[in-house]
Amino acid sequence: MARVLIVAEHDGQSLNPSTARCVSCARSFEASAIDIAVLSGDGGAVAAQAAALAGVTGVIRVDHPANEFALAAVAAPQIRDLAADYTHVFGPSTTFGKDLMPRVAALMGVGQLSDIMSAESAYRFKRPIYAGNAILTVEAPADRTVVATVRTASYQAAEATGEAEIRKRSMDTELPDHTRFIELRSDTGNGRPDLQTGARVVSGGRALGSKENFEIIYRLADTLGAAVGASRAAVDSGYAGNDMQVGQTGKIIAPDLYIAVGISGAIQHLTGIKDAGMIVAINIDAEAPLFEVADIGLAADLFTAVPELIEALGG
Ligand code: FAD
C-alpha cells in the first residue's frame, strides 16, 4: 500500500494551502498513510495546522535552527532521510516545491514526476504538457520511491476536520554548508495575499504602460483584498516583478476570481488561469482572445474603467 510523505510549505507560522491540496491528491488514490513533514525553527503552530487536515495520518515535526528559513538545499537531504519509510514523497508545484523536489529526487537517485493533476492509481498519474494543451498519462515504477510535485490548481484543499498525531524527530542529517539564508524580499509583499493561493487575483498587462501606471492594479487589488499578478509582457517591460508572472512560465493559479486588466489572453497566459473560478476581463479591444474564456468582459479603456470600479467598490 502507498505511504505518502508530504513536505509542508509554510512561513514558520501558517501552513500554506498548497499543502492541503497535496493531501487531497494523496487521498484520491487511497494511500494507507499520509504524513506531513514540517521542517521549521519552531514548528508547533504549523504542525498543529497540518495535523488538523482531513486524511492526514501523522505529522513529523523536525525543529532545528537550520530550518528557520526554508532553503531547498538544506531541506532536501533531510527529506531524503525521512523518505526511507515511504513509497511516495510529494511537494506542491509552487516555487517552493519546484525548488525542493528535484533536489530530493536527485539525492534519492530517481526522476521527478512534475505537476500531477489527477491520479488513476498510486503509480499512474495524469499531467499537463505543451502548456496544458495535451494531457500525458505516466506510470511510475512501483519498485522506486515516487518523488513528485502536485499541481495545486487541480485539487481542492483538504478540509480541517482531522486530528493526526504529531511526532517530534531530531535532525541528524549532515547539512550542506554551501547555501545559507541571507534575507527574504518580495515585490508582492505589503500584506497582500499570496499569488499562488489567493482566492482573488488582479493581474495587469502590457497596456498599463509603466511601473507607475501599474499602481492602479495594486489599488484595485487592495480594494478587493486580492493578490496581484501580471502578464509576461508586463514583467518583461519592468512594470511588475518576476515573481508576479502568471502563465506557462510563471505561476499556475486557481483563484475563485481572476480579473485580467489590459491583457490580451495569449495561450501562454491562459495556461496559468485554466482552473480559475470566475474570469473577468477588461480590455479596450472587444476582439481580445481573453474575452473568449472570460465569464464577464468589459470592453473599455482600463484607465477609465478601473478607477470607476475602485470607486464603486468603495476603495
Ligand atoms: P499584449 O498581448 O500586448 O496585450 C495587451 C492588451 O492590452 C491588448 O489586448 C490590448 O487590446 C489591451 N489594451 C491596450 N490598451 C488598453 C487600454 N487602455 N485599456 C484596456 N486594454 C488595453 N505570457 C504570460 O502572460 N505568461 C507566461 O507565463 C508566458 N510564457 C510564455 C512562454 C513562451 C515560451 C512564450 C513564447 C511566450 C510566453 N508568454 C507568456 C508571452 C505571451 O505569448 C504574450 O506575449 C503575453 O502574454 C502578452 O502579454 P499582454 O497580454 O500583457 O500583452
mmCIF file of C-alpha atoms and ligand atoms in Angstrom:
data_model
loop_
_atom_site.group_PDB
_atom_site.id
_atom_site.type_symbol
_atom_site.label_atom_id
_atom_site.label_comp_id
_atom_site.label_asym_id
_atom_site.label_seq_id
_atom_site.Cartn_x
_atom_site.Cartn_y
_atom_site.Cartn_z
ATOM 1 C CA MET A 1 0.000 0.000 0.000
ATOM 2 C CA ALA A 2 1.145 3.524 -0.726
ATOM 3 C CA ARG A 3 2.652 5.519 2.112
ATOM 4 C CA VAL A 4 2.882 9.205 1.216
ATOM 5 C CA LEU A 5 5.107 11.820 2.805
ATOM 6 C CA ILE A 6 4.120 15.423 2.006
ATOM 7 C CA VAL A 7 6.575 18.251 2.573
ATOM 8 C CA ALA A 8 4.796 21.157 4.269
ATOM 9 C CA GLU A 9 5.123 24.611 2.738
ATOM 10 C CA HIS A 10 4.854 27.297 5.409
ATOM 11 C CA ASP A 11 6.236 30.612 6.618
ATOM 12 C CA GLY A 12 7.015 29.495 10.165
ATOM 13 C CA GLN A 13 3.545 30.397 11.436
ATOM 14 C CA SER A 14 0.970 29.377 8.842
ATOM 15 C CA LEU A 15 0.685 26.309 6.695
ATOM 16 C CA ASN A 16 0.394 27.288 3.040
ATOM 17 C CA PRO A 17 -2.869 25.982 1.487
ATOM 18 C CA SER A 18 -0.772 24.236 -1.179
ATOM 19 C CA THR A 19 -0.007 21.531 1.413
ATOM 20 C CA ALA A 20 -3.714 20.790 1.946
ATOM 21 C CA ARG A 21 -4.070 20.392 -1.822
ATOM 22 C CA CYS A 22 -1.262 17.828 -1.863
ATOM 23 C CA VAL A 23 -3.173 15.937 0.823
ATOM 24 C CA SER A 24 -6.230 15.821 -1.457
ATOM 25 C CA CYS A 25 -4.081 14.338 -4.207
ATOM 26 C CA ALA A 26 -2.776 11.600 -1.879
ATOM 27 C CA ARG A 27 -6.309 10.874 -0.646
ATOM 28 C CA SER A 28 -7.513 10.405 -4.214
ATOM 29 C CA PHE A 29 -5.608 7.110 -4.543
ATOM 30 C CA GLU A 30 -6.360 5.890 -1.048
ATOM 31 C CA ALA A 31 -2.882 5.831 0.433
ATOM 32 C CA SER A 32 -2.600 3.791 3.639
ATOM 33 C CA ALA A 33 -0.556 6.577 5.278
ATOM 34 C CA ILE A 34 -0.414 10.305 4.546
ATOM 35 C CA ASP A 35 2.157 12.003 6.737
ATOM 36 C CA ILE A 36 3.272 15.623 6.602
ATOM 37 C CA ALA A 37 6.859 16.669 7.327
ATOM 38 C CA VAL A 38 7.141 20.094 8.971
ATOM 39 C CA LEU A 39 10.709 21.402 8.876
ATOM 40 C CA SER A 40 10.920 24.586 10.906
ATOM 41 C CA GLY A 41 12.801 26.568 13.563
ATOM 42 C CA ASP A 42 9.836 26.025 15.880
ATOM 43 C CA GLY A 43 7.084 24.157 14.036
ATOM 44 C CA GLY A 44 4.441 23.979 16.781
ATOM 45 C CA ALA A 45 1.794 26.149 15.113
ATOM 46 C CA VAL A 46 2.359 24.756 11.619
ATOM 47 C CA ALA A 47 2.382 21.136 12.813
ATOM 48 C CA ALA A 48 -0.963 21.690 14.567
ATOM 49 C CA GLN A 49 -2.487 23.047 11.347
ATOM 50 C CA ALA A 50 -1.079 20.114 9.368
ATOM 51 C CA ALA A 51 -2.407 17.600 11.909
ATOM 52 C CA ALA A 52 -5.906 19.059 11.514
ATOM 53 C CA LEU A 53 -6.127 18.252 7.790
ATOM 54 C CA ALA A 54 -8.616 15.512 6.945
ATOM 55 C CA GLY A 55 -6.942 12.320 5.791
ATOM 56 C CA VAL A 56 -3.575 13.043 7.389
ATOM 57 C CA THR A 57 -2.350 10.108 9.473
ATOM 58 C CA GLY A 58 0.644 11.762 11.132
ATOM 59 C CA VAL A 59 2.836 14.846 11.280
ATOM 60 C CA ILE A 60 6.597 14.654 11.617
ATOM 61 C CA ARG A 61 7.913 17.799 13.242
ATOM 62 C CA VAL A 62 11.616 18.499 12.750
ATOM 63 C CA ASP A 63 12.603 21.624 14.694
ATOM 64 C CA HIS A 64 16.109 22.912 14.083
ATOM 65 C CA PRO A 65 17.657 26.384 13.735
ATOM 66 C CA ALA A 66 18.804 25.438 10.210
ATOM 67 C CA ASN A 67 15.124 25.051 9.246
ATOM 68 C CA GLU A 68 14.034 28.503 10.389
ATOM 69 C CA PHE A 69 14.018 29.782 6.798
ATOM 70 C CA ALA A 70 13.060 27.401 4.009
ATOM 71 C CA LEU A 71 16.144 26.599 1.966
ATOM 72 C CA ALA A 72 15.789 23.813 -0.578
ATOM 73 C CA ALA A 73 19.452 22.846 -0.320
ATOM 74 C CA VAL A 74 19.115 22.375 3.443
ATOM 75 C CA ALA A 75 15.692 20.710 3.408
ATOM 76 C CA ALA A 76 16.404 18.224 0.594
ATOM 77 C CA PRO A 77 18.814 15.887 2.450
ATOM 78 C CA GLN A 78 16.507 15.883 5.484
ATOM 79 C CA ILE A 79 13.552 14.884 3.326
ATOM 80 C CA ARG A 80 15.666 12.184 1.680
ATOM 81 C CA ASP A 81 16.339 10.709 5.126
ATOM 82 C CA LEU A 82 12.691 10.915 6.194
ATOM 83 C CA ALA A 83 11.608 9.349 2.893
ATOM 84 C CA ALA A 84 13.055 5.946 3.794
ATOM 85 C CA ASP A 85 9.712 4.905 5.346
ATOM 86 C CA TYR A 86 7.579 5.981 2.389
ATOM 87 C CA THR A 87 6.650 4.900 -1.135
ATOM 88 C CA HIS A 88 5.818 8.474 -2.267
ATOM 89 C CA VAL A 89 7.193 11.943 -1.462
ATOM 90 C CA PHE A 90 5.034 14.861 -2.595
ATOM 91 C CA GLY A 91 5.514 18.611 -2.631
ATOM 92 C CA PRO A 92 3.361 21.355 -4.167
ATOM 93 C CA SER A 93 4.061 22.663 -7.672
ATOM 94 C CA THR A 94 4.683 26.114 -6.199
ATOM 95 C CA THR A 95 8.022 27.919 -6.321
ATOM 96 C CA PHE A 96 8.840 26.193 -3.020
ATOM 97 C CA GLY A 97 8.110 22.712 -4.363
ATOM 98 C CA LYS A 98 9.731 23.294 -7.732
ATOM 99 C CA ASP A 99 12.913 24.308 -5.948
ATOM 100 C CA LEU A 100 12.902 21.484 -3.421
ATOM 101 C CA MET A 101 11.515 18.346 -5.038
ATOM 102 C CA PRO A 102 14.029 17.942 -7.900
ATOM 103 C CA ARG A 103 16.802 18.085 -5.292
ATOM 104 C CA VAL A 104 15.065 15.406 -3.233
ATOM 105 C CA ALA A 105 14.673 13.244 -6.348
ATOM 106 C CA ALA A 106 18.314 13.726 -7.312
ATOM 107 C CA LEU A 107 19.522 12.791 -3.823
ATOM 108 C CA MET A 108 17.381 9.654 -3.960
ATOM 109 C CA GLY A 109 18.554 8.720 -7.445
ATOM 110 C CA VAL A 110 15.078 8.806 -9.004
ATOM 111 C CA GLY A 111 13.420 11.009 -11.604
ATOM 112 C CA GLN A 112 10.890 13.620 -10.525
ATOM 113 C CA LEU A 113 7.298 13.452 -11.713
ATOM 114 C CA SER A 114 6.009 17.002 -12.240
ATOM 115 C CA ASP A 115 2.566 18.556 -11.924
ATOM 116 C CA ILE A 116 0.281 15.652 -11.015
ATOM 117 C CA MET A 117 -3.224 16.796 -11.991
ATOM 118 C CA SER A 118 -5.013 13.520 -11.268
ATOM 119 C CA ALA A 119 -4.158 10.032 -10.067
ATOM 120 C CA GLU A 120 -5.567 6.893 -11.684
ATOM 121 C CA SER A 121 -3.781 4.763 -9.096
ATOM 122 C CA ALA A 122 -0.823 5.134 -6.753
ATOM 123 C CA TYR A 123 1.546 4.776 -9.709
ATOM 124 C CA ARG A 124 -0.455 6.111 -12.699
ATOM 125 C CA PHE A 125 -0.893 9.849 -12.989
ATOM 126 C CA LYS A 126 -2.027 12.487 -15.432
ATOM 127 C CA ARG A 127 -0.005 15.640 -16.000
ATOM 128 C CA PRO A 128 -0.248 18.527 -18.465
ATOM 129 C CA ILE A 129 2.284 19.065 -21.249
ATOM 130 C CA TYR A 130 2.641 21.631 -24.053
ATOM 131 C CA ALA A 131 1.320 24.441 -21.869
ATOM 132 C CA GLY A 132 -1.694 22.353 -20.899
ATOM 133 C CA ASN A 133 -2.732 21.653 -24.489
ATOM 134 C CA ALA A 134 -2.166 17.914 -24.056
ATOM 135 C CA ILE A 135 -2.523 15.621 -21.071
ATOM 136 C CA LEU A 136 0.012 12.852 -20.562
ATOM 137 C CA THR A 137 -0.657 9.660 -18.594
ATOM 138 C CA VAL A 138 2.520 8.465 -16.903
ATOM 139 C CA GLU A 139 3.239 5.295 -14.973
ATOM 140 C CA ALA A 140 5.941 5.426 -12.317
ATOM 141 C CA PRO A 141 7.862 2.233 -11.477
ATOM 142 C CA ALA A 142 6.412 0.691 -8.310
ATOM 143 C CA ASP A 143 9.805 -0.507 -7.080
ATOM 144 C CA ARG A 144 11.139 3.015 -6.516
ATOM 145 C CA THR A 145 10.052 5.966 -4.422
ATOM 146 C CA VAL A 146 7.781 8.290 -6.381
ATOM 147 C CA VAL A 147 9.032 11.860 -5.913
ATOM 148 C CA ALA A 148 6.518 14.288 -7.381
ATOM 149 C CA THR A 149 5.064 17.754 -7.407
ATOM 150 C CA VAL A 150 1.294 18.149 -7.236
ATOM 151 C CA ARG A 151 -0.388 20.715 -9.492
ATOM 152 C CA THR A 152 -2.133 22.609 -6.722
ATOM 153 C CA ALA A 153 -4.605 24.258 -9.113
ATOM 154 C CA SER A 154 -6.055 20.785 -9.823
ATOM 155 C CA TYR A 155 -7.044 19.961 -6.244
ATOM 156 C CA GLN A 156 -9.286 21.463 -3.594
ATOM 157 C CA ALA A 157 -7.642 21.892 -0.202
ATOM 158 C CA ALA A 158 -8.389 19.094 2.289
ATOM 159 C CA GLU A 159 -10.701 20.414 4.976
ATOM 160 C CA ALA A 160 -9.520 20.961 8.562
ATOM 161 C CA THR A 161 -11.505 18.240 10.295
ATOM 162 C CA GLY A 162 -8.724 15.818 11.220
ATOM 163 C CA GLU A 163 -6.724 15.166 14.343
ATOM 164 C CA ALA A 164 -3.496 13.384 13.465
ATOM 165 C CA GLU A 165 -0.689 12.548 15.862
ATOM 166 C CA ILE A 166 2.332 14.885 15.878
ATOM 167 C CA ARG A 167 5.705 13.172 16.308
ATOM 168 C CA LYS A 168 8.894 15.128 17.002
ATOM 169 C CA ARG A 169 12.027 13.964 15.223
ATOM 170 C CA SER A 170 15.549 15.106 15.897
ATOM 171 C CA MET A 171 17.594 16.352 12.985
ATOM 172 C CA ASP A 172 20.647 14.196 12.480
ATOM 173 C CA THR A 173 21.233 14.759 8.773
ATOM 174 C CA GLU A 174 24.557 16.176 7.693
ATOM 175 C CA LEU A 175 23.661 19.518 6.124
ATOM 176 C CA PRO A 176 25.480 21.265 3.274
ATOM 177 C CA ASP A 177 27.283 24.483 4.187
ATOM 178 C CA HIS A 178 27.378 25.946 0.666
ATOM 179 C CA THR A 179 23.970 27.611 0.974
ATOM 180 C CA ARG A 180 22.786 29.894 3.734
ATOM 181 C CA PHE A 181 19.891 32.264 4.306
ATOM 182 C CA ILE A 182 20.622 35.984 3.898
ATOM 183 C CA GLU A 183 17.309 37.795 3.508
ATOM 184 C CA LEU A 184 13.793 37.439 2.168
ATOM 185 C CA ARG A 185 12.466 40.106 -0.191
ATOM 186 C CA SER A 186 9.184 40.121 -2.061
ATOM 187 C CA ASP A 187 7.816 42.598 -4.618
ATOM 188 C CA THR A 188 4.293 41.428 -3.905
ATOM 189 C CA GLY A 189 4.532 41.885 -0.122
ATOM 190 C CA ASN A 190 2.722 44.688 1.691
ATOM 191 C CA GLY A 191 0.488 42.172 3.395
ATOM 192 C CA ARG A 192 -1.255 41.174 0.163
ATOM 193 C CA PRO A 193 -2.414 37.582 -0.244
ATOM 194 C CA ASP A 194 -0.053 35.080 -1.822
ATOM 195 C CA LEU A 195 -0.468 34.984 -5.616
ATOM 196 C CA GLN A 196 -0.414 31.194 -5.789
ATOM 197 C CA THR A 197 -3.056 30.572 -3.178
ATOM 198 C CA GLY A 198 -5.090 33.807 -3.003
ATOM 199 C CA ALA A 199 -8.839 33.477 -3.588
ATOM 200 C CA ARG A 200 -8.865 36.695 -5.645
ATOM 201 C CA VAL A 201 -6.227 37.882 -8.082
ATOM 202 C CA VAL A 202 -5.989 41.078 -10.140
ATOM 203 C CA SER A 203 -3.425 40.985 -12.969
ATOM 204 C CA GLY A 204 -2.148 43.740 -15.221
ATOM 205 C CA GLY A 205 -0.711 43.525 -18.716
ATOM 206 C CA ARG A 206 1.325 45.472 -21.223
ATOM 207 C CA ALA A 207 -1.485 48.023 -21.571
ATOM 208 C CA LEU A 208 -0.531 49.554 -18.217
ATOM 209 C CA GLY A 209 2.410 51.151 -19.984
ATOM 210 C CA SER A 210 4.649 51.835 -16.980
ATOM 211 C CA LYS A 211 5.522 50.774 -13.447
ATOM 212 C CA GLU A 212 3.845 53.935 -12.154
ATOM 213 C CA ASN A 213 0.624 53.177 -14.020
ATOM 214 C CA PHE A 214 0.710 49.633 -12.619
ATOM 215 C CA GLU A 215 -0.158 51.197 -9.237
ATOM 216 C CA ILE A 216 -3.779 51.206 -10.369
ATOM 217 C CA ILE A 217 -3.676 47.384 -10.335
ATOM 218 C CA TYR A 218 -2.433 47.416 -6.725
ATOM 219 C CA ARG A 219 -5.224 49.831 -5.802
ATOM 220 C CA LEU A 220 -7.914 47.615 -7.319
ATOM 221 C CA ALA A 221 -6.344 44.540 -5.692
ATOM 222 C CA ASP A 222 -6.221 46.220 -2.281
ATOM 223 C CA THR A 223 -9.845 47.282 -2.589
ATOM 224 C CA LEU A 224 -10.777 43.640 -3.192
ATOM 225 C CA GLY A 225 -8.259 42.119 -0.769
ATOM 226 C CA ALA A 226 -6.698 40.390 -3.764
ATOM 227 C CA ALA A 227 -3.230 39.203 -4.736
ATOM 228 C CA VAL A 228 -1.502 40.872 -7.695
ATOM 229 C CA GLY A 229 -0.324 39.148 -10.863
ATOM 230 C CA ALA A 230 0.994 40.246 -14.236
ATOM 231 C CA SER A 231 1.390 39.075 -17.805
ATOM 232 C CA ARG A 232 4.834 38.264 -19.086
ATOM 233 C CA ALA A 233 4.794 41.392 -21.232
ATOM 234 C CA ALA A 234 4.243 43.493 -18.091
ATOM 235 C CA VAL A 235 7.042 41.659 -16.288
ATOM 236 C CA ASP A 236 9.460 41.871 -19.220
ATOM 237 C CA SER A 237 8.728 45.583 -19.540
ATOM 238 C CA GLY A 238 9.634 46.092 -15.878
ATOM 239 C CA TYR A 239 6.154 47.140 -14.741
ATOM 240 C CA ALA A 240 5.880 44.223 -12.317
ATOM 241 C CA GLY A 241 8.226 41.826 -10.517
ATOM 242 C CA ASN A 242 9.250 38.466 -11.914
ATOM 243 C CA ASP A 243 7.516 36.546 -9.166
ATOM 244 C CA MET A 244 4.205 38.079 -10.242
ATOM 245 C CA GLN A 245 4.090 36.449 -13.671
ATOM 246 C CA VAL A 246 1.037 34.302 -14.323
ATOM 247 C CA GLY A 247 1.152 31.668 -17.035
ATOM 248 C CA GLN A 248 3.116 28.874 -18.620
ATOM 249 C CA THR A 249 6.485 30.195 -17.497
ATOM 250 C CA GLY A 250 5.089 31.935 -14.442
ATOM 251 C CA LYS A 251 2.617 30.787 -11.838
ATOM 252 C CA ILE A 252 -0.289 28.426 -12.400
ATOM 253 C CA ILE A 253 -3.120 29.688 -10.224
ATOM 254 C CA ALA A 254 -6.708 28.768 -9.415
ATOM 255 C CA PRO A 255 -8.335 31.731 -7.628
ATOM 256 C CA ASP A 256 -12.112 31.989 -7.240
ATOM 257 C CA LEU A 257 -11.951 35.363 -9.015
ATOM 258 C CA TYR A 258 -9.403 36.429 -11.626
ATOM 259 C CA ILE A 259 -9.502 39.960 -13.049
ATOM 260 C CA ALA A 260 -7.268 40.496 -16.091
ATOM 261 C CA VAL A 261 -6.686 44.140 -16.928
ATOM 262 C CA GLY A 262 -5.141 45.095 -20.276
ATOM 263 C CA ILE A 263 -4.094 41.518 -21.003
ATOM 264 C CA SER A 264 -4.762 40.095 -24.483
ATOM 265 C CA GLY A 265 -5.142 36.422 -23.484
ATOM 266 C CA ALA A 266 -2.226 34.691 -25.201
ATOM 267 C CA ILE A 267 -2.301 30.895 -24.817
ATOM 268 C CA GLN A 268 0.739 31.008 -22.530
ATOM 269 C CA HIS A 269 -1.136 33.348 -20.177
ATOM 270 C CA LEU A 270 -4.383 31.345 -20.296
ATOM 271 C CA THR A 271 -2.452 28.215 -19.262
ATOM 272 C CA GLY A 272 -1.906 29.844 -15.886
ATOM 273 C CA ILE A 273 -5.601 30.523 -15.211
ATOM 274 C CA LYS A 274 -7.306 27.410 -16.639
ATOM 275 C CA ASP A 275 -8.659 26.424 -13.242
ATOM 276 C CA ALA A 276 -9.719 29.903 -12.100
ATOM 277 C CA GLY A 277 -13.355 30.200 -10.991
ATOM 278 C CA MET A 278 -14.755 33.426 -12.417
ATOM 279 C CA ILE A 279 -12.647 35.259 -15.002
ATOM 280 C CA VAL A 280 -13.243 38.964 -15.598
ATOM 281 C CA ALA A 281 -11.509 40.734 -18.491
ATOM 282 C CA ILE A 282 -11.112 44.456 -19.018
ATOM 283 C CA ASN A 283 -9.744 45.229 -22.469
ATOM 284 C CA ILE A 284 -10.182 48.083 -24.904
ATOM 285 C CA ASP A 285 -10.317 45.632 -27.811
ATOM 286 C CA ALA A 286 -13.625 43.771 -27.908
ATOM 287 C CA GLU A 287 -11.960 41.089 -30.066
ATOM 288 C CA ALA A 288 -9.242 40.268 -27.497
ATOM 289 C CA PRO A 289 -8.876 36.449 -27.082
ATOM 290 C CA LEU A 290 -9.305 36.730 -23.319
ATOM 291 C CA PHE A 291 -12.973 37.563 -23.862
ATOM 292 C CA GLU A 292 -13.442 34.030 -25.248
ATOM 293 C CA VAL A 293 -12.700 32.482 -21.859
ATOM 294 C CA ALA A 294 -13.972 35.315 -19.641
ATOM 295 C CA ASP A 295 -17.206 34.939 -17.666
ATOM 296 C CA ILE A 296 -17.555 38.723 -17.589
ATOM 297 C CA GLY A 297 -15.972 41.005 -20.171
ATOM 298 C CA LEU A 298 -15.782 44.769 -20.166
ATOM 299 C CA ALA A 299 -14.663 46.348 -23.442
ATOM 300 C CA ALA A 300 -13.333 49.627 -22.107
ATOM 301 C CA ASP A 301 -10.245 51.739 -21.554
ATOM 302 C CA LEU A 302 -8.722 50.487 -18.325
ATOM 303 C CA PHE A 303 -7.638 53.980 -17.294
ATOM 304 C CA THR A 304 -11.317 54.954 -17.136
ATOM 305 C CA ALA A 305 -12.893 51.660 -16.089
ATOM 306 C CA VAL A 306 -10.555 50.659 -13.255
ATOM 307 C CA PRO A 307 -10.812 53.958 -11.278
ATOM 308 C CA GLU A 308 -14.599 53.761 -11.677
ATOM 309 C CA LEU A 309 -14.559 50.189 -10.428
ATOM 310 C CA ILE A 310 -12.401 51.111 -7.440
ATOM 311 C CA GLU A 311 -14.793 53.929 -6.577
ATOM 312 C CA ALA A 312 -17.852 51.720 -6.983
ATOM 313 C CA LEU A 313 -16.250 49.174 -4.639
ATOM 314 C CA GLY A 314 -15.619 51.898 -2.082
ATOM 315 C CA GLY A 315 -11.816 51.900 -2.444
HETATM 316 P P1 FAD B 1 -0.382 42.158 -25.238
HETATM 317 O O1 FAD B 1 -0.549 40.853 -25.921
HETATM 318 O O2 FAD B 1 0.380 43.219 -25.932
HETATM 319 O O3 FAD B 1 -1.840 42.669 -24.880
HETATM 320 C C1 FAD B 1 -2.120 43.916 -24.348
HETATM 321 C C2 FAD B 1 -3.623 44.053 -24.351
HETATM 322 O O4 FAD B 1 -3.975 45.293 -23.749
HETATM 323 C C3 FAD B 1 -4.243 44.074 -25.752
HETATM 324 O O5 FAD B 1 -5.240 43.057 -25.826
HETATM 325 C C4 FAD B 1 -4.849 45.468 -25.888
HETATM 326 O O6 FAD B 1 -6.087 45.471 -26.600
HETATM 327 C C5 FAD B 1 -5.088 45.829 -24.452
HETATM 328 N N1 FAD B 1 -5.102 47.287 -24.223
HETATM 329 C C6 FAD B 1 -4.279 48.230 -24.728
HETATM 330 N N2 FAD B 1 -4.561 49.430 -24.229
HETATM 331 C C7 FAD B 1 -5.588 49.259 -23.348
HETATM 332 C C8 FAD B 1 -6.308 50.134 -22.510
HETATM 333 N N3 FAD B 1 -6.037 51.440 -22.426
HETATM 334 N N4 FAD B 1 -7.318 49.605 -21.747
HETATM 335 C C9 FAD B 1 -7.617 48.285 -21.797
HETATM 336 N N5 FAD B 1 -6.936 47.396 -22.585
HETATM 337 C C10 FAD B 1 -5.927 47.882 -23.356
HETATM 338 N N6 FAD B 1 2.836 35.333 -21.211
HETATM 339 C C11 FAD B 1 2.313 35.347 -19.965
HETATM 340 O O7 FAD B 1 1.494 36.206 -19.622
HETATM 341 N N7 FAD B 1 2.711 34.402 -19.052
HETATM 342 C C12 FAD B 1 3.590 33.417 -19.337
HETATM 343 O O8 FAD B 1 3.925 32.611 -18.474
HETATM 344 C C13 FAD B 1 4.149 33.381 -20.653
HETATM 345 N N8 FAD B 1 5.009 32.408 -21.020
HETATM 346 C C14 FAD B 1 5.470 32.373 -22.305
HETATM 347 C C15 FAD B 1 6.284 31.313 -22.705
HETATM 348 C C16 FAD B 1 6.717 31.239 -24.012
HETATM 349 C C17 FAD B 1 7.607 30.084 -24.419
HETATM 350 C C18 FAD B 1 6.359 32.242 -24.936
HETATM 351 C C19 FAD B 1 6.827 32.162 -26.356
HETATM 352 C C20 FAD B 1 5.564 33.290 -24.565
HETATM 353 C C21 FAD B 1 5.094 33.379 -23.244
HETATM 354 N N9 FAD B 1 4.282 34.431 -22.826
HETATM 355 C C22 FAD B 1 3.745 34.393 -21.577
HETATM 356 C C23 FAD B 1 4.041 35.613 -23.671
HETATM 357 C C24 FAD B 1 2.689 35.620 -24.361
HETATM 358 O O9 FAD B 1 2.816 34.945 -25.611
HETATM 359 C C25 FAD B 1 2.230 37.072 -24.626
HETATM 360 O O10 FAD B 1 3.218 37.740 -25.355
HETATM 361 C C26 FAD B 1 1.942 37.867 -23.360
HETATM 362 O O11 FAD B 1 1.076 37.127 -22.522
HETATM 363 C C27 FAD B 1 1.278 39.181 -23.745
HETATM 364 O O12 FAD B 1 1.072 39.961 -22.614
HETATM 365 P P2 FAD B 1 -0.088 41.063 -22.602
HETATM 366 O O13 FAD B 1 -1.389 40.389 -22.812
HETATM 367 O O14 FAD B 1 0.105 41.874 -21.382
HETATM 368 O O15 FAD B 1 0.309 41.984 -23.838
#
